[in-house]
């Protein structure tokens, strides 16, 4: 059954609710996780919700996902704009990948306009707040059922 997905969150996303509320809203990381778990359960998906501030740990998570998961939803946060290592790891994952950003990175500082992963992922969602995670879960379920 194609229903195991991993949600990978990059640096500082553990501080949601506390950091830059004008960009990321007031939702806490724990509440976001809870919302994602509820939605996934409703859709019959089995999800693991992870976060790391460490680039190499994210690379390891992506590598391990090849065996353990059917899809990846990733908010690589600041590493989106800098990490060739995360891009290379994602390139090896031959199943659906959805890139997500809470804020609209194209409306922000110029250094955020470049994503090193957008051209290798299946699709992306940005600027829709934390709801973007829920939309990503819905899209991932369709991708896994080949309904999109
Ligand atoms: C972010 C956007 C990134 O530019 C930033 O470094 C983040 C969060 C977002 O979700 O909007 O940490 O990925």
mmCIF file of C-alpha atoms and ligand atoms in Angstrom:
data_model
loop_
_atom_site.group_PDB
_atom_site.id
_atom_site.type_symbol
_atom_site.label_atom_id
_atom_site.label_comp_id
_atom_site.label_asym_id
_atom_site.label_seq_id
_atom_site.Cartn_x
_atom_site.Cartn_y
_atom_site.Cartn_z
ATOM 1 C CA UNK A 1 0.000 0.000 0.000
ATOM 2 C CA UNK A 2 1.394 3.385 -1.054
ATOM 3 C CA UNK A 3 0.491 5.381 2.014
ATOM 4 C CA UNK A 4 3.621 6.155 3.994
ATOM 5 C CA UNK A 5 4.802 9.732 3.794
ATOM 6 C CA UNK A 6 7.373 11.741 5.625
ATOM 7 C CA UNK A 7 7.105 15.469 6.287
ATOM 8 C CA UNK A 8 10.570 16.975 6.703
ATOM 9 C CA UNK A 9 10.968 20.413 8.252
ATOM 10 C CA UNK A 10 14.225 22.320 8.184
ATOM 11 C CA UNK A 11 15.892 24.814 10.510
ATOM 12 C CA UNK A 12 13.982 27.095 12.861
ATOM 13 C CA UNK A 13 10.594 25.652 11.988
ATOM 14 C CA UNK A 14 10.530 24.211 15.502
ATOM 15 C CA UNK A 15 10.116 27.848 16.589
ATOM 16 C CA UNK A 16 6.843 28.375 14.727
ATOM 17 C CA UNK A 17 4.473 30.455 16.814
ATOM 18 C CA UNK A 18 7.413 32.355 18.241
ATOM 19 C CA UNK A 19 9.374 33.428 15.156
ATOM 20 C CA UNK A 20 8.362 36.163 12.697
ATOM 21 C CA UNK A 21 4.615 35.842 13.118
ATOM 22 C CA UNK A 22 4.079 38.311 10.270
ATOM 23 C CA UNK A 23 5.576 35.689 7.906
ATOM 24 C CA UNK A 24 4.597 32.425 9.536
ATOM 25 C CA UNK A 25 1.469 33.173 11.578
ATOM 26 C CA UNK A 26 0.788 32.200 15.156
ATOM 27 C CA UNK A 27 0.455 28.435 14.806
ATOM 28 C CA UNK A 28 2.938 26.494 16.915
ATOM 29 C CA UNK A 29 5.029 23.620 15.588
ATOM 30 C CA UNK A 30 3.153 21.158 17.831
ATOM 31 C CA UNK A 31 -0.236 22.374 16.604
ATOM 32 C CA UNK A 32 0.917 22.145 12.979
ATOM 33 C CA UNK A 33 2.064 18.603 13.603
ATOM 34 C CA UNK A 34 -1.290 17.742 15.205
ATOM 35 C CA UNK A 35 -3.215 19.224 12.239
ATOM 36 C CA UNK A 36 -1.100 17.219 9.788
ATOM 37 C CA UNK A 37 -1.595 13.999 11.738
ATOM 38 C CA UNK A 38 -5.377 14.536 11.844
ATOM 39 C CA UNK A 39 -5.582 15.211 8.092
ATOM 40 C CA UNK A 40 -3.386 12.255 7.224
ATOM 41 C CA UNK A 41 -5.430 9.899 9.365
ATOM 42 C CA UNK A 42 -8.609 11.152 7.706
ATOM 43 C CA UNK A 43 -7.077 10.372 4.286
ATOM 44 C CA UNK A 44 -5.701 6.992 5.316
ATOM 45 C CA UNK A 45 -2.083 8.100 5.140
ATOM 46 C CA UNK A 46 0.564 7.066 7.566
ATOM 47 C CA UNK A 47 2.803 10.071 8.219
ATOM 48 C CA UNK A 48 5.955 10.804 10.088
ATOM 49 C CA UNK A 49 6.431 14.488 10.973
ATOM 50 C CA UNK A 50 10.059 15.436 11.493
ATOM 51 C CA UNK A 51 12.213 18.533 12.032
ATOM 52 C CA UNK A 52 15.928 19.162 12.160
ATOM 53 C CA UNK A 53 18.172 22.182 12.363
ATOM 54 C CA UNK A 54 21.077 20.142 10.992
ATOM 55 C CA UNK A 55 21.677 19.862 7.233
ATOM 56 C CA UNK A 56 23.371 16.442 7.391
ATOM 57 C CA UNK A 57 20.527 15.005 9.464
ATOM 58 C CA UNK A 58 18.080 16.102 6.782
ATOM 59 C CA UNK A 59 20.250 14.450 4.103
ATOM 60 C CA UNK A 60 20.210 11.232 6.165
ATOM 61 C CA UNK A 61 16.417 11.434 6.587
ATOM 62 C CA UNK A 62 15.967 11.829 2.822
ATOM 63 C CA UNK A 63 18.322 8.938 2.059
ATOM 64 C CA UNK A 64 16.574 6.648 4.552
ATOM 65 C CA UNK A 65 13.193 7.643 3.106
ATOM 66 C CA UNK A 66 14.009 5.758 -0.095
ATOM 67 C CA UNK A 67 13.348 2.494 1.725
ATOM 68 C CA UNK A 68 10.733 3.565 4.226
ATOM 69 C CA UNK A 69 8.413 6.080 2.541
ATOM 70 C CA UNK A 70 6.302 6.473 -0.590
ATOM 71 C CA UNK A 71 6.463 10.277 -0.695
ATOM 72 C CA UNK A 72 8.230 13.271 0.827
ATOM 73 C CA UNK A 73 6.750 16.644 1.759
ATOM 74 C CA UNK A 74 9.599 19.010 2.534
ATOM 75 C CA UNK A 75 9.933 22.506 3.901
ATOM 76 C CA UNK A 76 13.705 22.779 3.798
ATOM 77 C CA UNK A 77 13.405 26.325 5.240
ATOM 78 C CA UNK A 78 16.662 28.293 4.879
ATOM 79 C CA UNK A 79 18.431 25.243 3.367
ATOM 80 C CA UNK A 80 16.091 25.605 0.367
ATOM 81 C CA UNK A 81 18.245 28.505 -0.766
ATOM 82 C CA UNK A 82 21.665 27.066 0.045
ATOM 83 C CA UNK A 83 21.851 23.287 0.148
ATOM 84 C CA UNK A 84 23.204 21.386 -2.834
ATOM 85 C CA UNK A 85 23.458 18.360 -0.503
ATOM 86 C CA UNK A 86 19.702 18.335 0.155
ATOM 87 C CA UNK A 87 19.015 18.800 -3.555
ATOM 88 C CA UNK A 88 21.312 15.887 -4.422
ATOM 89 C CA UNK A 89 19.690 13.633 -1.808
ATOM 90 C CA UNK A 90 16.203 14.486 -3.109
ATOM 91 C CA UNK A 91 17.348 13.708 -6.669
ATOM 92 C CA UNK A 92 17.919 10.101 -5.632
ATOM 93 C CA UNK A 93 14.372 9.747 -4.249
ATOM 94 C CA UNK A 94 12.394 8.432 -7.215
ATOM 95 C CA UNK A 95 8.910 8.918 -5.755
ATOM 96 C CA UNK A 96 6.693 12.028 -5.338
ATOM 97 C CA UNK A 97 8.177 15.048 -3.567
ATOM 98 C CA UNK A 98 6.231 18.189 -2.645
ATOM 99 C CA UNK A 99 8.078 21.376 -1.685
ATOM 100 C CA UNK A 100 6.293 23.654 0.727
ATOM 101 C CA UNK A 101 6.869 27.110 2.147
ATOM 102 C CA UNK A 102 4.584 28.845 4.591
ATOM 103 C CA UNK A 103 5.482 32.302 3.305
ATOM 104 C CA UNK A 104 5.622 33.529 -0.286
ATOM 105 C CA UNK A 105 9.381 33.356 -0.780
ATOM 106 C CA UNK A 106 9.105 35.395 -4.004
ATOM 107 C CA UNK A 107 7.671 38.390 -2.136
ATOM 108 C CA UNK A 108 10.560 38.432 0.318
ATOM 109 C CA UNK A 109 14.287 39.197 0.220
ATOM 110 C CA UNK A 110 15.987 38.378 -3.068
ATOM 111 C CA UNK A 111 18.110 35.604 -1.545
ATOM 112 C CA UNK A 112 14.886 33.687 -0.885
ATOM 113 C CA UNK A 113 13.751 33.859 -4.509
ATOM 114 C CA UNK A 114 16.019 30.994 -5.514
ATOM 115 C CA UNK A 115 15.054 27.481 -4.489
ATOM 116 C CA UNK A 116 17.678 24.834 -5.208
ATOM 117 C CA UNK A 117 15.028 22.119 -5.177
ATOM 118 C CA UNK A 118 12.020 23.472 -7.125
ATOM 119 C CA UNK A 119 13.202 22.056 -10.445
ATOM 120 C CA UNK A 120 13.586 18.511 -9.144
ATOM 121 C CA UNK A 121 10.414 18.148 -7.035
ATOM 122 C CA UNK A 122 7.031 16.977 -8.288
ATOM 123 C CA UNK A 123 5.328 20.230 -7.305
ATOM 124 C CA UNK A 124 5.237 22.970 -4.735
ATOM 125 C CA UNK A 125 3.065 25.172 -2.534
ATOM 126 C CA UNK A 126 4.100 28.520 -1.123
ATOM 127 C CA UNK A 127 2.555 31.598 0.466
ATOM 128 C CA UNK A 128 -0.607 29.938 1.745
ATOM 129 C CA UNK A 129 0.435 29.814 5.374
ATOM 130 C CA UNK A 130 0.403 26.639 7.415
ATOM 131 C CA UNK A 131 -2.658 25.470 5.422
ATOM 132 C CA UNK A 132 -0.118 24.691 2.710
ATOM 133 C CA UNK A 133 0.845 21.585 4.679
ATOM 134 C CA UNK A 134 -2.743 20.336 4.582
ATOM 135 C CA UNK A 135 -2.953 21.040 0.838
ATOM 136 C CA UNK A 136 0.320 19.180 0.348
ATOM 137 C CA UNK A 137 -1.025 16.151 2.220
ATOM 138 C CA UNK A 138 -4.174 16.130 0.058
ATOM 139 C CA UNK A 139 -2.079 16.406 -3.123
ATOM 140 C CA UNK A 140 0.296 13.703 -1.979
ATOM 141 C CA UNK A 141 -2.578 11.313 -1.390
ATOM 142 C CA UNK A 142 -3.790 11.945 -4.951
ATOM 143 C CA UNK A 143 -0.286 11.497 -6.355
ATOM 144 C CA UNK A 144 0.072 8.187 -4.556
ATOM 145 C CA UNK A 145 -3.312 7.015 -5.821
ATOM 146 C CA UNK A 146 -2.459 8.347 -9.309
ATOM 147 C CA UNK A 147 -5.574 10.505 -9.180
ATOM 148 C CA UNK A 148 -3.994 13.841 -9.962
HETATM 149 C C1 LIG B 1 10.321 29.119 4.714
HETATM 150 C C2 LIG B 1 10.936 30.255 3.881
HETATM 151 C C3 LIG B 1 12.448 30.271 4.012
HETATM 152 O O1 LIG B 1 13.006 31.322 3.222
HETATM 153 C C4 LIG B 1 12.843 30.498 5.445
HETATM 154 O O2 LIG B 1 14.239 30.443 5.602
HETATM 155 C C5 LIG B 1 12.166 29.581 6.399
HETATM 156 C C6 LIG B 1 10.772 29.185 6.162
HETATM 157 C C7 LIG B 1 8.785 29.158 4.697
HETATM 158 O O3 LIG B 1 8.193 28.168 5.127
HETATM 159 O O4 LIG B 1 8.187 30.155 4.312
HETATM 160 O O5 LIG B 1 12.721 29.210 7.437
HETATM 161 O O6 LIG B 1 10.726 27.884 4.147
#
